[in-house]
Structures are given as C-alpha cells and as structure tokens.
Short mmCIF file of N, CA and C in Angstrom, two decimals:
data_model
loop_
_atom_site.label_atom_id
_atom_site.label_comp_id
_atom_site.label_asym_id
_atom_site.label_seq_id
_atom_site.Cartn_x
_atom_site.Cartn_y
_atom_site.Cartn_z
N SER X 4 -0.77 16.78 26.05
CA SER X 4 -1.92 16.91 26.94
C SER X 4 -1.82 18.24 27.69
N PRO X 5 -2.92 18.74 28.21
CA PRO X 5 -2.90 20.03 28.92
C PRO X 5 -1.98 20.01 30.15
N VAL X 6 -1.93 18.88 30.86
CA VAL X 6 -1.07 18.78 32.05
C VAL X 6 0.39 18.88 31.64
N THR X 7 0.73 18.19 30.55
CA THR X 7 2.11 18.21 30.07
C THR X 7 2.53 19.62 29.66
N ILE X 8 1.70 20.31 28.92
CA ILE X 8 2.04 21.67 28.48
C ILE X 8 2.11 22.60 29.69
N TYR X 9 1.23 22.40 30.65
CA TYR X 9 1.23 23.21 31.87
C TYR X 9 2.54 23.04 32.62
N ASN X 10 2.96 21.78 32.84
CA ASN X 10 4.22 21.50 33.53
C ASN X 10 5.42 22.02 32.75
N THR X 11 5.37 21.87 31.43
CA THR X 11 6.47 22.34 30.58
C THR X 11 6.61 23.85 30.67
N LEU X 12 5.51 24.57 30.65
CA LEU X 12 5.56 26.03 30.70
C LEU X 12 6.20 26.53 31.99
N PHE X 13 5.95 25.84 33.10
CA PHE X 13 6.53 26.28 34.37
C PHE X 13 8.02 25.98 34.48
N SER X 14 8.51 25.10 33.62
CA SER X 14 9.94 24.78 33.67
C SER X 14 10.77 25.68 32.74
N LEU X 15 10.12 26.49 31.93
CA LEU X 15 10.83 27.33 30.98
C LEU X 15 11.34 28.60 31.64
N THR X 16 12.44 29.12 31.09
CA THR X 16 13.04 30.31 31.70
C THR X 16 13.18 31.49 30.74
N THR X 17 13.12 31.22 29.42
CA THR X 17 13.30 32.34 28.49
C THR X 17 12.07 32.52 27.62
N LEU X 18 11.96 33.71 27.08
CA LEU X 18 10.85 34.04 26.19
C LEU X 18 10.90 33.18 24.93
N GLU X 19 12.10 32.92 24.41
CA GLU X 19 12.25 32.08 23.21
C GLU X 19 11.75 30.67 23.47
N GLN X 20 12.01 30.15 24.66
CA GLN X 20 11.54 28.80 25.00
C GLN X 20 10.01 28.78 25.03
N TYR X 21 9.42 29.80 25.65
CA TYR X 21 7.95 29.89 25.68
C TYR X 21 7.38 29.93 24.25
N GLN X 22 8.01 30.77 23.44
CA GLN X 22 7.55 30.91 22.06
C GLN X 22 7.64 29.58 21.31
N THR X 23 8.74 28.87 21.46
CA THR X 23 8.94 27.60 20.78
C THR X 23 7.92 26.56 21.23
N VAL X 24 7.72 26.43 22.52
CA VAL X 24 6.80 25.43 23.06
C VAL X 24 5.36 25.76 22.68
N LEU X 25 4.97 27.03 22.83
CA LEU X 25 3.59 27.41 22.52
C LEU X 25 3.32 27.31 21.02
N THR X 26 4.28 27.67 20.19
CA THR X 26 4.11 27.54 18.74
C THR X 26 3.90 26.09 18.37
N ALA X 27 4.72 25.20 18.91
CA ALA X 27 4.58 23.76 18.63
C ALA X 27 3.22 23.26 19.12
N PHE X 28 2.81 23.70 20.31
CA PHE X 28 1.52 23.26 20.88
C PHE X 28 0.36 23.70 19.98
N PHE X 29 0.35 24.97 19.56
CA PHE X 29 -0.75 25.47 18.75
C PHE X 29 -0.73 24.89 17.33
N ASN X 30 0.45 24.65 16.79
CA ASN X 30 0.52 23.98 15.48
C ASN X 30 -0.05 22.57 15.56
N ASP X 31 0.27 21.86 16.64
CA ASP X 31 -0.26 20.50 16.83
C ASP X 31 -1.78 20.55 17.01
N LEU X 32 -2.26 21.50 17.78
CA LEU X 32 -3.70 21.65 18.00
C LEU X 32 -4.41 21.97 16.68
N ARG X 33 -3.83 22.87 15.89
CA ARG X 33 -4.41 23.22 14.60
C ARG X 33 -4.48 22.00 13.68
N ALA X 34 -3.41 21.20 13.64
CA ALA X 34 -3.39 19.99 12.81
C ALA X 34 -4.47 19.00 13.25
N LYS X 35 -4.64 18.86 14.56
CA LYS X 35 -5.68 17.94 15.06
C LYS X 35 -7.07 18.43 14.72
N LEU X 36 -7.29 19.72 14.82
CA LEU X 36 -8.61 20.28 14.47
C LEU X 36 -8.89 20.12 12.97
N LEU X 37 -7.89 20.35 12.14
CA LEU X 37 -8.07 20.16 10.69
C LEU X 37 -8.37 18.70 10.37
N GLN X 38 -7.69 17.78 11.05
CA GLN X 38 -7.95 16.36 10.81
C GLN X 38 -9.37 15.98 11.23
N GLN X 39 -9.84 16.53 12.34
CA GLN X 39 -11.22 16.29 12.77
C GLN X 39 -12.20 16.81 11.73
N GLN X 40 -11.91 17.98 11.19
CA GLN X 40 -12.78 18.56 10.17
C GLN X 40 -12.81 17.69 8.92
N ILE X 41 -11.66 17.18 8.51
CA ILE X 41 -11.58 16.28 7.36
C ILE X 41 -12.36 15.00 7.63
N ASN X 42 -12.17 14.43 8.82
CA ASN X 42 -12.89 13.20 9.17
C ASN X 42 -14.40 13.42 9.17
N ARG X 43 -14.85 14.56 9.69
CA ARG X 43 -16.28 14.88 9.68
C ARG X 43 -16.80 14.99 8.26
N GLY X 44 -16.01 15.64 7.38
CA GLY X 44 -16.39 15.78 5.98
C GLY X 44 -16.48 14.43 5.30
N ASN X 45 -15.51 13.54 5.57
CA ASN X 45 -15.52 12.20 4.98
C ASN X 45 -16.73 11.40 5.43
N GLN X 46 -17.05 11.49 6.72
CA GLN X 46 -18.22 10.77 7.24
C GLN X 46 -19.50 11.30 6.61
N LEU X 47 -19.57 12.59 6.44
CA LEU X 47 -20.75 13.21 5.84
C LEU X 47 -20.88 12.78 4.37
N ILE X 48 -19.79 12.77 3.64
CA ILE X 48 -19.81 12.33 2.24
C ILE X 48 -20.26 10.88 2.16
N LYS X 49 -19.80 10.03 3.07
CA LYS X 49 -20.23 8.63 3.07
C LYS X 49 -21.74 8.53 3.27
N LYS X 50 -22.29 9.33 4.18
CA LYS X 50 -23.74 9.34 4.40
C LYS X 50 -24.48 9.83 3.16
N ILE X 51 -23.94 10.87 2.55
CA ILE X 51 -24.56 11.44 1.36
C ILE X 51 -24.57 10.41 0.23
N CYS X 52 -23.44 9.79 -0.01
CA CYS X 52 -23.34 8.79 -1.09
C CYS X 52 -24.23 7.59 -0.81
N SER X 53 -24.33 7.20 0.44
CA SER X 53 -25.21 6.09 0.81
C SER X 53 -26.67 6.45 0.52
N PHE X 54 -27.06 7.67 0.87
CA PHE X 54 -28.43 8.12 0.60
C PHE X 54 -28.69 8.14 -0.90
N ILE X 55 -27.75 8.66 -1.66
CA ILE X 55 -27.90 8.73 -3.12
C ILE X 55 -28.03 7.32 -3.70
N ASP X 56 -27.17 6.40 -3.26
CA ASP X 56 -27.21 5.03 -3.76
C ASP X 56 -28.56 4.36 -3.50
N GLU X 57 -29.17 4.70 -2.38
CA GLU X 57 -30.46 4.11 -2.02
C GLU X 57 -31.63 4.78 -2.75
N HIS X 58 -31.47 6.04 -3.16
CA HIS X 58 -32.60 6.80 -3.70
C HIS X 58 -32.41 7.32 -5.11
N TYR X 59 -31.36 6.89 -5.82
CA TYR X 59 -31.10 7.44 -7.16
C TYR X 59 -32.26 7.18 -8.13
N CYS X 60 -33.05 6.15 -7.86
CA CYS X 60 -34.15 5.83 -8.77
C CYS X 60 -35.38 6.71 -8.53
N ASP X 61 -35.34 7.55 -7.52
CA ASP X 61 -36.44 8.46 -7.22
C ASP X 61 -36.27 9.71 -8.09
N ALA X 62 -37.19 9.92 -9.00
CA ALA X 62 -37.10 11.05 -9.93
C ALA X 62 -37.15 12.40 -9.20
N SER X 63 -37.70 12.43 -8.01
CA SER X 63 -37.81 13.71 -7.29
C SER X 63 -36.59 14.00 -6.41
N MET X 64 -35.62 13.11 -6.40
CA MET X 64 -34.42 13.35 -5.60
C MET X 64 -33.69 14.58 -6.15
N SER X 65 -33.28 15.45 -5.24
CA SER X 65 -32.60 16.67 -5.65
C SER X 65 -31.52 17.00 -4.63
N LEU X 66 -30.75 18.02 -4.94
CA LEU X 66 -29.74 18.50 -4.01
C LEU X 66 -30.38 18.84 -2.67
N ASN X 67 -31.55 19.47 -2.73
CA ASN X 67 -32.24 19.87 -1.49
C ASN X 67 -32.69 18.67 -0.66
N THR X 68 -33.22 17.63 -1.31
CA THR X 68 -33.69 16.47 -0.54
C THR X 68 -32.52 15.73 0.09
N VAL X 69 -31.41 15.64 -0.62
CA VAL X 69 -30.24 14.96 -0.07
C VAL X 69 -29.66 15.79 1.08
N ALA X 70 -29.56 17.10 0.90
CA ALA X 70 -29.05 17.98 1.95
C ALA X 70 -29.92 17.87 3.20
N SER X 71 -31.23 17.85 3.02
CA SER X 71 -32.15 17.72 4.16
C SER X 71 -31.95 16.40 4.89
N SER X 72 -31.63 15.36 4.14
CA SER X 72 -31.48 14.03 4.75
C SER X 72 -30.28 13.96 5.69
N VAL X 73 -29.29 14.83 5.48
CA VAL X 73 -28.11 14.84 6.36
C VAL X 73 -28.01 16.14 7.16
N PHE X 74 -29.08 16.93 7.13
CA PHE X 74 -29.22 18.13 7.97
C PHE X 74 -28.16 19.19 7.69
N ILE X 75 -27.90 19.45 6.41
CA ILE X 75 -27.00 20.54 6.03
C ILE X 75 -27.68 21.35 4.93
N SER X 76 -27.12 22.50 4.63
CA SER X 76 -27.70 23.32 3.56
C SER X 76 -27.29 22.75 2.21
N SER X 77 -28.08 23.04 1.21
CA SER X 77 -27.77 22.56 -0.14
C SER X 77 -26.50 23.21 -0.67
N THR X 78 -26.25 24.45 -0.28
CA THR X 78 -25.03 25.13 -0.70
C THR X 78 -23.79 24.42 -0.13
N TYR X 79 -23.84 24.11 1.16
CA TYR X 79 -22.72 23.41 1.79
C TYR X 79 -22.53 22.02 1.18
N LEU X 80 -23.63 21.33 0.93
CA LEU X 80 -23.53 20.00 0.31
C LEU X 80 -22.85 20.12 -1.06
N SER X 81 -23.25 21.08 -1.83
CA SER X 81 -22.69 21.26 -3.16
C SER X 81 -21.18 21.51 -3.10
N ILE X 82 -20.76 22.37 -2.21
CA ILE X 82 -19.34 22.71 -2.06
C ILE X 82 -18.56 21.50 -1.54
N LEU X 83 -19.08 20.85 -0.51
CA LEU X 83 -18.42 19.69 0.08
C LEU X 83 -18.32 18.55 -0.92
N PHE X 84 -19.39 18.32 -1.65
CA PHE X 84 -19.42 17.23 -2.63
C PHE X 84 -18.36 17.44 -3.70
N LYS X 85 -18.29 18.64 -4.24
CA LYS X 85 -17.31 18.94 -5.29
C LYS X 85 -15.89 18.78 -4.75
N LYS X 86 -15.67 19.26 -3.53
CA LYS X 86 -14.34 19.18 -2.92
C LYS X 86 -13.92 17.74 -2.66
N GLU X 87 -14.81 16.96 -2.07
CA GLU X 87 -14.47 15.59 -1.66
C GLU X 87 -14.55 14.58 -2.79
N MET X 88 -15.49 14.76 -3.71
CA MET X 88 -15.73 13.77 -4.76
C MET X 88 -15.09 14.15 -6.10
N GLY X 89 -14.71 15.41 -6.25
CA GLY X 89 -14.07 15.85 -7.48
C GLY X 89 -15.02 15.98 -8.65
N THR X 90 -16.30 15.98 -8.38
CA THR X 90 -17.32 16.14 -9.40
C THR X 90 -18.52 16.84 -8.78
N THR X 91 -19.39 17.36 -9.62
CA THR X 91 -20.58 18.02 -9.07
C THR X 91 -21.60 16.97 -8.65
N PHE X 92 -22.50 17.39 -7.81
CA PHE X 92 -23.59 16.52 -7.36
C PHE X 92 -24.39 16.02 -8.55
N THR X 93 -24.74 16.92 -9.45
CA THR X 93 -25.56 16.56 -10.62
C THR X 93 -24.84 15.57 -11.52
N ASP X 94 -23.57 15.81 -11.78
CA ASP X 94 -22.81 14.89 -12.63
C ASP X 94 -22.69 13.51 -11.99
N TYR X 95 -22.51 13.49 -10.68
CA TYR X 95 -22.42 12.21 -9.96
C TYR X 95 -23.71 11.41 -10.11
N ILE X 96 -24.84 12.07 -9.88
CA ILE X 96 -26.15 11.40 -9.99
C ILE X 96 -26.37 10.91 -11.43
N SER X 97 -26.08 11.76 -12.39
CA SER X 97 -26.27 11.38 -13.79
C SER X 97 -25.43 10.17 -14.16
N ARG X 98 -24.16 10.19 -13.75
CA ARG X 98 -23.28 9.06 -14.06
C ARG X 98 -23.77 7.77 -13.39
N LEU X 99 -24.18 7.88 -12.14
CA LEU X 99 -24.71 6.72 -11.42
C LEU X 99 -25.94 6.16 -12.13
N ARG X 100 -26.85 7.04 -12.51
CA ARG X 100 -28.08 6.61 -13.20
C ARG X 100 -27.77 6.00 -14.56
N MET X 101 -26.86 6.59 -15.30
CA MET X 101 -26.53 6.07 -16.63
C MET X 101 -25.82 4.72 -16.55
N GLU X 102 -24.93 4.56 -15.59
CA GLU X 102 -24.25 3.27 -15.44
C GLU X 102 -25.24 2.18 -15.05
N ARG X 103 -26.18 2.53 -14.20
CA ARG X 103 -27.22 1.57 -13.82
C ARG X 103 -28.12 1.28 -15.02
N ALA X 104 -28.44 2.29 -15.81
CA ALA X 104 -29.27 2.09 -17.01
C ALA X 104 -28.58 1.15 -17.98
N LYS X 105 -27.27 1.30 -18.14
CA LYS X 105 -26.53 0.40 -19.04
C LYS X 105 -26.66 -1.05 -18.56
N GLU X 106 -26.57 -1.26 -17.26
CA GLU X 106 -26.75 -2.61 -16.72
C GLU X 106 -28.14 -3.14 -17.02
N LEU X 107 -29.13 -2.30 -16.80
CA LEU X 107 -30.52 -2.70 -17.01
C LEU X 107 -30.81 -3.00 -18.48
N LEU X 108 -30.24 -2.22 -19.37
CA LEU X 108 -30.51 -2.41 -20.80
C LEU X 108 -29.86 -3.67 -21.37
N ARG X 109 -28.96 -4.24 -20.62
CA ARG X 109 -28.37 -5.51 -21.06
C ARG X 109 -29.36 -6.67 -20.90
N ASP X 110 -30.42 -6.42 -20.14
CA ASP X 110 -31.48 -7.41 -19.95
C ASP X 110 -32.40 -7.36 -21.17
N ASP X 111 -32.49 -8.46 -21.88
CA ASP X 111 -33.25 -8.52 -23.12
C ASP X 111 -34.74 -8.27 -22.91
N ASN X 112 -35.26 -8.59 -21.75
CA ASN X 112 -36.70 -8.48 -21.51
C ASN X 112 -37.14 -7.10 -21.02
N LEU X 113 -36.21 -6.24 -20.70
CA LEU X 113 -36.55 -4.94 -20.15
C LEU X 113 -36.71 -3.90 -21.25
N LYS X 114 -37.78 -3.18 -21.21
CA LYS X 114 -38.05 -2.11 -22.18
C LYS X 114 -37.30 -0.83 -21.76
N THR X 115 -37.08 0.03 -22.72
CA THR X 115 -36.37 1.28 -22.46
C THR X 115 -37.10 2.12 -21.42
N TYR X 116 -38.41 2.23 -21.52
CA TYR X 116 -39.15 3.05 -20.56
C TYR X 116 -39.05 2.48 -19.15
N GLU X 117 -38.90 1.15 -19.03
CA GLU X 117 -38.74 0.52 -17.71
C GLU X 117 -37.36 0.86 -17.13
N ALA X 118 -36.34 0.86 -17.97
CA ALA X 118 -35.00 1.26 -17.53
C ALA X 118 -35.02 2.72 -17.09
N ALA X 119 -35.75 3.55 -17.83
CA ALA X 119 -35.86 4.97 -17.48
C ALA X 119 -36.49 5.12 -16.09
N GLU X 120 -37.61 4.43 -15.87
CA GLU X 120 -38.30 4.51 -14.58
C GLU X 120 -37.42 4.03 -13.43
N ARG X 121 -36.68 2.96 -13.66
CA ARG X 121 -35.85 2.37 -12.60
C ARG X 121 -34.59 3.16 -12.28
N THR X 122 -34.30 4.13 -13.11
CA THR X 122 -33.12 4.95 -12.87
C THR X 122 -33.46 6.41 -12.57
N GLY X 123 -34.71 6.67 -12.27
CA GLY X 123 -35.09 8.01 -11.83
C GLY X 123 -35.48 8.98 -12.92
N TYR X 124 -35.75 8.47 -14.11
CA TYR X 124 -36.18 9.34 -15.21
C TYR X 124 -37.66 9.08 -15.47
N GLY X 125 -38.49 10.06 -15.17
CA GLY X 125 -39.92 9.91 -15.39
C GLY X 125 -40.30 9.99 -16.86
N ASP X 126 -39.49 10.66 -17.64
CA ASP X 126 -39.78 10.87 -19.06
C ASP X 126 -38.83 10.02 -19.89
N PRO X 127 -39.34 8.98 -20.56
CA PRO X 127 -38.47 8.09 -21.35
C PRO X 127 -37.72 8.82 -22.48
N GLN X 128 -38.32 9.85 -23.06
CA GLN X 128 -37.64 10.58 -24.13
C GLN X 128 -36.44 11.37 -23.58
N TYR X 129 -36.64 11.96 -22.41
CA TYR X 129 -35.53 12.68 -21.77
C TYR X 129 -34.42 11.68 -21.40
N PHE X 130 -34.84 10.54 -20.89
CA PHE X 130 -33.88 9.47 -20.57
C PHE X 130 -33.07 9.09 -21.81
N SER X 131 -33.75 8.88 -22.94
CA SER X 131 -33.07 8.50 -24.18
C SER X 131 -32.08 9.58 -24.61
N SER X 132 -32.47 10.83 -24.48
CA SER X 132 -31.60 11.95 -24.83
C SER X 132 -30.36 11.95 -23.93
N CYS X 133 -30.55 11.80 -22.64
CA CYS X 133 -29.44 11.77 -21.69
C CYS X 133 -28.54 10.56 -21.94
N PHE X 134 -29.16 9.43 -22.24
CA PHE X 134 -28.41 8.20 -22.48
C PHE X 134 -27.52 8.36 -23.72
N LYS X 135 -28.09 8.96 -24.77
CA LYS X 135 -27.32 9.16 -26.00
C LYS X 135 -26.16 10.12 -25.76
N LYS X 136 -26.41 11.17 -25.00
CA LYS X 136 -25.36 12.12 -24.68
C LYS X 136 -24.25 11.44 -23.87
N TYR X 137 -24.62 10.54 -22.98
CA TYR X 137 -23.65 9.87 -22.10
C TYR X 137 -22.87 8.77 -22.83
N THR X 138 -23.55 7.97 -23.64
CA THR X 138 -22.91 6.80 -24.26
C THR X 138 -22.57 6.99 -25.73
N GLY X 139 -23.21 7.98 -26.37
CA GLY X 139 -23.00 8.17 -27.80
C GLY X 139 -23.94 7.33 -28.65
N MET X 140 -24.86 6.63 -28.02
CA MET X 140 -25.84 5.84 -28.76
C MET X 140 -27.17 5.85 -28.03
N THR X 141 -28.22 5.54 -28.77
CA THR X 141 -29.55 5.48 -28.16
C THR X 141 -29.64 4.22 -27.30
N PRO X 142 -30.62 4.17 -26.40
CA PRO X 142 -30.81 2.94 -25.62
C PRO X 142 -31.03 1.72 -26.51
N SER X 143 -31.76 1.89 -27.61
CA SER X 143 -32.01 0.76 -28.53
C SER X 143 -30.72 0.29 -29.18
N GLU X 144 -29.89 1.22 -29.60
CA GLU X 144 -28.61 0.86 -30.20
C GLU X 144 -27.72 0.14 -29.18
N TYR X 145 -27.72 0.66 -27.96
CA TYR X 145 -26.93 0.04 -26.90
C TYR X 145 -27.41 -1.39 -26.63
N LYS X 146 -28.71 -1.52 -26.52
CA LYS X 146 -29.34 -2.82 -26.26
C LYS X 146 -29.02 -3.82 -27.38
N ALA X 147 -29.02 -3.33 -28.62
CA ALA X 147 -28.77 -4.19 -29.78
C ALA X 147 -27.36 -4.79 -29.75
N GLN X 148 -26.42 -4.10 -29.10
CA GLN X 148 -25.07 -4.63 -28.97
C GLN X 148 -25.06 -5.95 -28.19
N TYR X 149 -25.95 -6.06 -27.25
CA TYR X 149 -25.99 -7.23 -26.37
C TYR X 149 -27.01 -8.26 -26.83
N HIS X 150 -27.96 -7.81 -27.62
CA HIS X 150 -29.04 -8.69 -28.08
C HIS X 150 -29.29 -8.46 -29.56
N PRO X 151 -28.36 -8.89 -30.42
CA PRO X 151 -28.57 -8.68 -31.85
C PRO X 151 -29.81 -9.42 -32.33
N ILE X 152 -30.46 -8.85 -33.32
CA ILE X 152 -31.65 -9.48 -33.89
C ILE X 152 -31.21 -10.74 -34.64
N LYS X 153 -31.85 -11.82 -34.30
CA LYS X 153 -31.50 -13.11 -34.94
C LYS X 153 -32.21 -13.20 -36.27
N GLU X 154 -31.45 -13.63 -37.29
CA GLU X 154 -32.07 -13.78 -38.61
C GLU X 154 -32.96 -15.02 -38.63
N GLN X 155 -34.07 -14.89 -39.29
CA GLN X 155 -35.00 -15.99 -39.41
C GLN X 155 -34.69 -16.74 -40.71
N HIS X 156 -34.57 -18.05 -40.62
CA HIS X 156 -34.34 -18.87 -41.82
C HIS X 156 -35.66 -19.42 -42.33
N ALA X 157 -35.84 -19.37 -43.65
CA ALA X 157 -37.10 -19.81 -44.25
C ALA X 157 -37.14 -21.30 -44.44
#
C-alpha cells in the first residue's frame, strides 16, 4: 500500500536499500497493471463471444458490427480475438456456423436452404460450398448419413 511504502522509504538508510525497495514496488505495480489488462481483455472477449453466439445467424454480422457492439475498433477486436482465442474472427464465426449447421441438418424435416438461413448464409449455394469445404461432403451427403433413404418393398 502507499502508506507502507512511504513508511518503509523513511526507514531506509542506504541507496541500495532504496533501490531494492523501489524496484520491488514497481515490479509489483507492473504485475498488477498487467493482470488488470489481462482481466479487461478476458471480459471483453466474453462480451464479444456472447454477442457472436446471439447473432451468428445474422448474415450481415461482421467484424465492424461486433466491434461497434463493444465500443472498440475493428482492428483492436481482430488483434485481441486472435490473441485470446487463438483463431481469427472469421474462422471462429465460420466454425460456429458450420457446427450449428451440422446440428440442424440432422433434422430430417429441415431443408438445406433453411439450415443456410438459420446459420447466417443468405445464399444456399455459398452455404453448400462452405459446408463441403468444412466437412468434406455436401449438406445432402451429410444429411443422408443420419437419414438414409429407406428402400420401398413391392
């Protein structure tokens, strides 16, 4: 505390003692400031991820809209996101959307274009292309794994 450091400084008699005490004090202060910065970054990432989770199905969601929602620049969001999450903003959104699409396509009654709309893809063909790139199969092929066509007996 400031009172403790103040009292300690008045009890010192040599330059080396001053140097040792002040170095320890400033190192401790630096560590506390860095921890506050980390905590602020973690809280911000939690807000960002929460916003993304709530709005991933919005086709117009972008780095800029997410940055605006938490009152930071898109450049800072991009850097912070990569640092804290270990992936880019775009890759995170794509993975989230594709994993949700896989869940949706397991529903036998849901059409591919409906899965596309519900995961933020306005264009079903673009969705299919992204889905194939992500999973290695088309949405129809993926869906067929869970809902094989039943043979009709005559």
